[in-house]
C-alpha angles and dihedrals in degrees: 000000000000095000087052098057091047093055089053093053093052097049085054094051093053096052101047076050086061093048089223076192082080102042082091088070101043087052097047081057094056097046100054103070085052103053117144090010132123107229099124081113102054112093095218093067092063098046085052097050087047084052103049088054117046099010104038093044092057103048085053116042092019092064091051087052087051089054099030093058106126098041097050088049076079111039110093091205094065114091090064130111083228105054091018154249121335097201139174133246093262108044086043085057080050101052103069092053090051085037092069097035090061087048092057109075094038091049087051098048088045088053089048086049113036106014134227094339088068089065083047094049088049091046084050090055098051101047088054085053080047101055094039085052124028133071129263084038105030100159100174082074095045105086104223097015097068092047084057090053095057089075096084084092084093091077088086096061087059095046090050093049096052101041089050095047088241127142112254117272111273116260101265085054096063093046086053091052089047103052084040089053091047088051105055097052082051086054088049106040083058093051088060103036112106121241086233090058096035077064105052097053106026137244101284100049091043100110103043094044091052090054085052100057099033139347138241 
């Protein structure tokens, strides 16, 4: 019964760790380059839009909870499936580990399907987490810096173009999703600014300085 529990309290975690909150807009992301398009029987489709929730989510956001440890020990919005995982020590050692386990299968199957360019896209991805969360680059504290590298976001639509056999979404599409995407960190980073710090720097600068302080 008490490894039961346990279990149960790790999977949570791990999926607080994930914020399913944001899995809307991942999948947003895949849906949009097939659009019209009848590819509900392919069984692609369905392995890319498993990937772009749960796994993509915590390679992502797990990873900023990893580095963002001592500052989300104080913010009273982390412990949510919405804002992310507050972890131990000891469960946030655990996640990369379980960060890459969960990454195997789905970057064996993309290779299967898509070839060599599916162990590029996936390199791709983790050297933008790289660059949002990780000194001497640290973007996330950088204004200006951590809203650009929202825009690998953008991965998805090339994902979901590959795996449905569709052409890639045409240019102004891409600049939509990235302003959308941009937009969207700015909207978060208020929800979870304080009103003490909202007052010490002002309304206009909230979000960056907020990236600058912390993460989401």
């Amino acid at each position: 019964m008490i490894q039961l529990a346990r279990l149960t309290e790790e999977i949570a975690f791990a999926v607080k760790a994930a914020r399913p909150g944001f899995w809307l807009t991942a999948i947003w992301f895949y849906l949009v380059p097939a659009g019209g398009r009848n590819v509900f029987h392919q069984p692609e489709f369905w392995l890319g839009l498993l990937y772009v929730t749960f796994p993509l989510g915590l390679l992502i956001y797990g990873w900023n909870d990893i580095v963002d440890f001592e500052v989300d020990r104080f913010n009273p919005r982390k412990g949510t499936y919405l804002f992310g995982a507050r972890g131990t020590p000891e469960r946030l050692a655990r996640l990369p580990w379980r960060i890459a386990l969960v990454q195997v299968p789905f970057a064996v199957l993309f290779t299967l399907l898509l070839g060599l360019k599916a162990l590029a896209w996936l390199a791709t991805l983790i050297v933008v987490a790289t660059l949002y969360n990780c000194r001497p680059f640290a973007f996330k504290g950088r204004p200006g810096l951590d809203l650009l590298n929202q825009a690998g976001y953008l991965l998805v639509f090339v994902l979901a173009s590959w795996l449905n056999h569709v052409s890639q979404v045409p240019w102004f599409t891409f600049l939509f999703g990235a302003m959308f995407a941009m937009h969207s960190i700015c909207s978060v980073k208020s929800w979870t600014w304080s009103p003490i710090d909202a007052l010490a720097v002002g309304p206009w600068p909230a979000c960056w300085e907020h990236g600058r302080r912390s993460g989401c």
